């Protein structure tokens, strides 16, 4: 009974600590709480389940037997504080078990938890581990978050690669994600991960504004002061209409990275052409790569892995 009471007190401390903004005045208290959290997590979780009643106990039993849906549902109970107090470590423990069995919602919540630092330390690499496969499957919010992760500063995130971040934001933006459209507009303004191009910046910001993105209107107003005339056609519309290779985001990423590496490319516009193919052929020959004629996952991965590329902003692409 004394042990149960002790665990109950610790659980209440965890709940408070998860919702309190810490200050530098209490580092010892925080450290002790974190240490106790690691030691007593399993006991605290079990105690909470036992107090919640037979339905939750049955769900726990099924989760312990490896039932993926039960693991996810139990994680949700702790995540949202349904029938049990909020317990993020327990929630992520069950989400991870479900995620490892391929449960996509668990993968998403686990990835976003690590991205936001919600109940766990912020870890960009761990967030990408769970979210990038979802991005590859077309999850727009995952594409947006992964894009933002790769745009983070190199000093705080070893994954940082603005061109790859722009690739994922382009994917989401083309599918109508307003926040991705807004961020892509800002990237074109700064020449970060994409060429500096005021026309492209205008169109992405306008698309975000048309979906009522809260910051796009102000950014557009500032940009219009720099434009001599309103651009009429966005370059990606030409790309989708006039080329056999439809993946605008992939073409633009390959062009941008090859130009960073010094290969002769006049334009980085997402439009497939002979100049792009010539640069790919030259890159493949110099790096002894056997690649198909057009852009392939192997080529994209090789360019991602290439550490010679400068990540400095590129001059405006006319």
XYZ file of N, CA, C and O in Angstrom, residues 229-297:
276
model
N 5.974 44.480 -61.892
C 4.675 44.067 -62.430
C 4.291 42.745 -61.781
O 5.144 41.987 -61.318
N 3.002 42.458 -61.771
C 2.528 41.207 -61.186
C 2.826 40.051 -62.130
O 2.414 40.073 -63.299
N 3.555 39.028 -61.700
C 3.837 37.870 -62.559
C 2.533 37.200 -62.992
O 1.587 37.082 -62.218
N 2.499 36.753 -64.244
C 1.274 36.186 -64.791
C 1.205 34.663 -64.669
O 0.142 34.114 -64.435
N 2.294 33.984 -64.893
C 2.271 32.517 -64.900
C 3.381 31.986 -64.019
O 4.526 32.421 -64.113
N 3.034 31.054 -63.152
C 4.032 30.460 -62.273
C 4.810 29.394 -63.037
O 4.244 28.640 -63.817
N 6.109 29.311 -62.811
C 6.952 28.412 -63.604
C 6.576 26.947 -63.453
O 6.715 26.166 -64.382
N 6.077 26.556 -62.280
C 5.762 25.140 -62.114
C 4.584 24.738 -62.998
O 4.454 23.581 -63.392
N 3.710 25.705 -63.369
C 2.617 25.387 -64.284
C 3.157 25.008 -65.647
O 2.646 24.094 -66.303
N 4.205 25.695 -66.109
C 4.881 25.307 -67.343
C 5.487 23.912 -67.195
O 5.416 23.092 -68.112
N 6.092 23.673 -66.039
C 6.756 22.386 -65.820
C 5.766 21.240 -65.922
O 6.037 20.217 -66.561
N 4.618 21.381 -65.298
C 3.631 20.308 -65.298
C 3.016 20.115 -66.679
O 2.612 19.007 -67.040
N 2.968 21.172 -67.475
C 2.318 21.099 -68.778
C 3.257 20.603 -69.867
O 2.855 19.874 -70.776
N 4.530 20.987 -69.779
C 5.414 20.840 -70.930
C 6.473 19.748 -70.817
O 7.298 19.609 -71.707
N 6.496 18.986 -69.750
C 7.546 17.974 -69.629
C 6.963 16.601 -69.331
O 5.879 16.473 -68.765
N 7.708 15.604 -69.718
C 7.262 14.230 -69.472
C 7.437 13.865 -68.008
O 6.648 13.106 -67.447
N 8.490 14.412 -67.384
C 8.748 14.112 -65.974
C 7.906 15.061 -65.121
O 8.137 16.256 -65.085
N 6.902 14.525 -64.417
C 5.911 15.356 -63.736
C 6.308 15.785 -62.321
O 5.626 16.591 -61.718
N 7.384 15.229 -61.788
C 7.733 15.529 -60.401
C 8.525 16.828 -60.328
O 9.757 16.839 -60.333
N 7.801 17.934 -60.291
C 8.425 19.260 -60.253
C 9.400 19.387 -59.089
O 10.512 19.894 -59.244
N 8.989 18.911 -57.893
C 9.824 19.053 -56.701
C 11.147 18.309 -56.865
O 12.210 18.818 -56.493
N 11.086 17.098 -57.433
C 12.298 16.297 -57.612
C 13.224 16.927 -58.644
O 14.448 16.990 -58.453
N 12.659 17.392 -59.766
C 13.474 18.010 -60.810
C 14.174 19.254 -60.259
O 15.371 19.467 -60.463
N 13.425 20.079 -59.526
C 14.008 21.302 -58.990
C 15.107 20.996 -57.980
O 16.146 21.668 -57.953
N 14.889 19.979 -57.130
C 15.919 19.618 -56.152
C 17.200 19.171 -56.855
O 18.301 19.590 -56.495
N 17.064 18.300 -57.859
C 18.234 17.793 -58.589
C 18.961 18.945 -59.271
O 20.197 19.045 -59.218
N 18.214 19.819 -59.919
C 18.842 20.968 -60.577
C 19.585 21.848 -59.574
O 20.723 22.259 -59.820
N 18.937 22.122 -58.462
C 19.540 23.007 -57.460
C 20.822 22.408 -56.901
O 21.845 23.085 -56.787
N 20.784 21.117 -56.558
C 21.968 20.487 -55.979
C 23.090 20.382 -56.998
O 24.269 20.617 -56.667
N 22.775 20.065 -58.253
C 23.815 19.982 -59.281
C 24.455 21.342 -59.520
O 25.667 21.449 -59.707
N 23.643 22.391 -59.492
C 24.202 23.724 -59.675
C 25.072 24.119 -58.492
O 26.113 24.770 -58.666
N 24.678 23.709 -57.287
C 25.527 23.949 -56.111
C 26.891 23.292 -56.279
O 27.913 23.821 -55.839
N 26.887 22.122 -56.896
C 28.119 21.362 -57.083
C 28.938 21.855 -58.273
O 30.012 21.326 -58.540
N 28.435 22.851 -58.987
C 29.210 23.450 -60.067
C 28.914 22.917 -61.444
O 29.651 23.238 -62.399
N 27.875 22.126 -61.607
C 27.538 21.594 -62.923
C 26.800 22.665 -63.730
O 26.060 23.481 -63.171
N 26.993 22.660 -65.060
C 26.464 23.744 -65.896
C 24.945 23.663 -66.075
O 24.436 22.899 -66.885
N 24.240 24.477 -65.293
C 22.792 24.578 -65.412
C 22.422 26.061 -65.393
O 22.725 26.762 -64.422
N 21.775 26.512 -66.442
C 21.408 27.918 -66.521
C 20.235 28.233 -65.608
O 20.199 29.279 -64.959
N 19.263 27.321 -65.573
C 18.054 27.570 -64.802
C 17.791 26.455 -63.801
O 18.052 25.288 -64.072
N 17.269 26.831 -62.654
C 16.719 25.882 -61.677
C 15.232 26.211 -61.595
O 14.808 27.069 -60.833
N 14.460 25.522 -62.426
C 13.057 25.893 -62.600
C 12.083 24.723 -62.494
O 10.878 24.894 -62.668
N 12.606 23.518 -62.209
C 11.722 22.366 -62.107
C 11.270 21.825 -63.446
O 10.429 20.921 -63.496
N 11.828 22.355 -64.535
C 11.428 21.927 -65.881
C 12.499 21.011 -66.452
O 13.668 21.381 -66.564
N 12.082 19.808 -66.799
C 13.010 18.827 -67.348
C 13.422 19.222 -68.766
O 12.594 19.668 -69.552
N 14.719 19.051 -69.076
C 15.197 19.358 -70.423
C 16.567 18.764 -70.674
O 17.150 18.086 -69.810
N 17.094 19.029 -71.864
C 18.380 18.450 -72.262
C 19.510 18.925 -71.356
O 20.436 18.172 -71.065
N 19.439 20.175 -70.921
C 20.507 20.716 -70.069
C 20.558 19.982 -68.729
O 21.639 19.671 -68.229
N 19.376 19.690 -68.187
C 19.317 18.932 -66.926
C 19.876 17.539 -67.118
O 20.676 17.053 -66.298
N 19.486 16.881 -68.213
C 19.978 15.530 -68.471
C 21.489 15.518 -68.690
O 22.195 14.621 -68.219
N 22.000 16.537 -69.374
C 23.446 16.621 -69.607
C 24.191 16.748 -68.281
O 25.232 16.102 -68.080
N 23.681 17.559 -67.362
C 24.329 17.727 -66.059
C 24.284 16.431 -65.262
O 25.263 16.064 -64.594
N 23.164 15.710 -65.343
C 23.052 14.420 -64.646
C 24.050 13.427 -65.225
O 24.725 12.698 -64.479
N 24.157 13.378 -66.547
C 25.095 12.452 -67.193
C 26.529 12.738 -66.760
O 27.310 11.810 -66.473
N 26.873 14.020 -66.706
C 28.228 14.399 -66.303
C 28.481 14.033 -64.846
O 29.554 13.512 -64.494
N 27.498 14.301 -63.981
C 27.622 13.946 -62.557
C 27.775 12.442 -62.395
O 28.626 11.967 -61.623
N 26.973 11.667 -63.113
C 27.010 10.205 -63.013
C 28.363 9.655 -63.455
O 28.933 8.769 -62.814
N 28.904 10.209 -64.544
C 30.187 9.742 -65.058
C 31.314 10.060 -64.087
O 32.160 9.201 -63.794
N 31.323 11.271 -63.553
C 32.397 11.675 -62.641
C 32.346 10.919 -61.319
O 33.375 10.734 -60.666
N 31.149 10.479 -60.915
C 30.999 9.761 -59.652
C 30.822 8.265 -59.841
O 30.499 7.553 -58.885
N 31.047 7.805 -61.082
C 30.984 6.374 -61.421
C 29.657 5.747 -60.955
O 29.633 4.688 -60.322
N 28.576 6.422 -61.313
C 27.243 5.939 -60.973
C 26.544 5.444 -62.230
O 26.608 6.078 -63.286
N 25.890 4.326 -62.101
C 25.079 3.811 -63.196
C 23.631 4.165 -62.895
O 22.986 3.554 -62.039
N 23.135 5.190 -63.605
C 21.801 5.708 -63.308
C 20.937 5.682 -64.566
O 21.439 5.773 -65.686
N 19.632 5.549 -64.400
C 18.736 5.640 -65.557
C 18.778 7.037 -66.164
O 19.303 7.979 -65.567
N 18.232 7.182 -67.352
C 18.322 8.444 -68.072
C 17.690 9.599 -67.303
O 18.203 10.701 -67.286
N 16.544 9.338 -66.678
C 15.855 10.421 -65.999
C 16.044 10.326 -64.490
O 16.712 9.431 -63.980
N 15.447 11.264 -63.796
C 15.623 11.358 -62.353
C 15.062 10.124 -61.667
O 13.944 9.692 -61.933
N 15.856 9.554 -60.766
C 15.474 8.337 -60.061
C 15.739 8.505 -58.573
O 16.492 9.399 -58.164
N 15.130 7.662 -57.738
C 15.425 7.720 -56.300
C 16.911 7.562 -55.992
O 17.419 8.170 -55.050
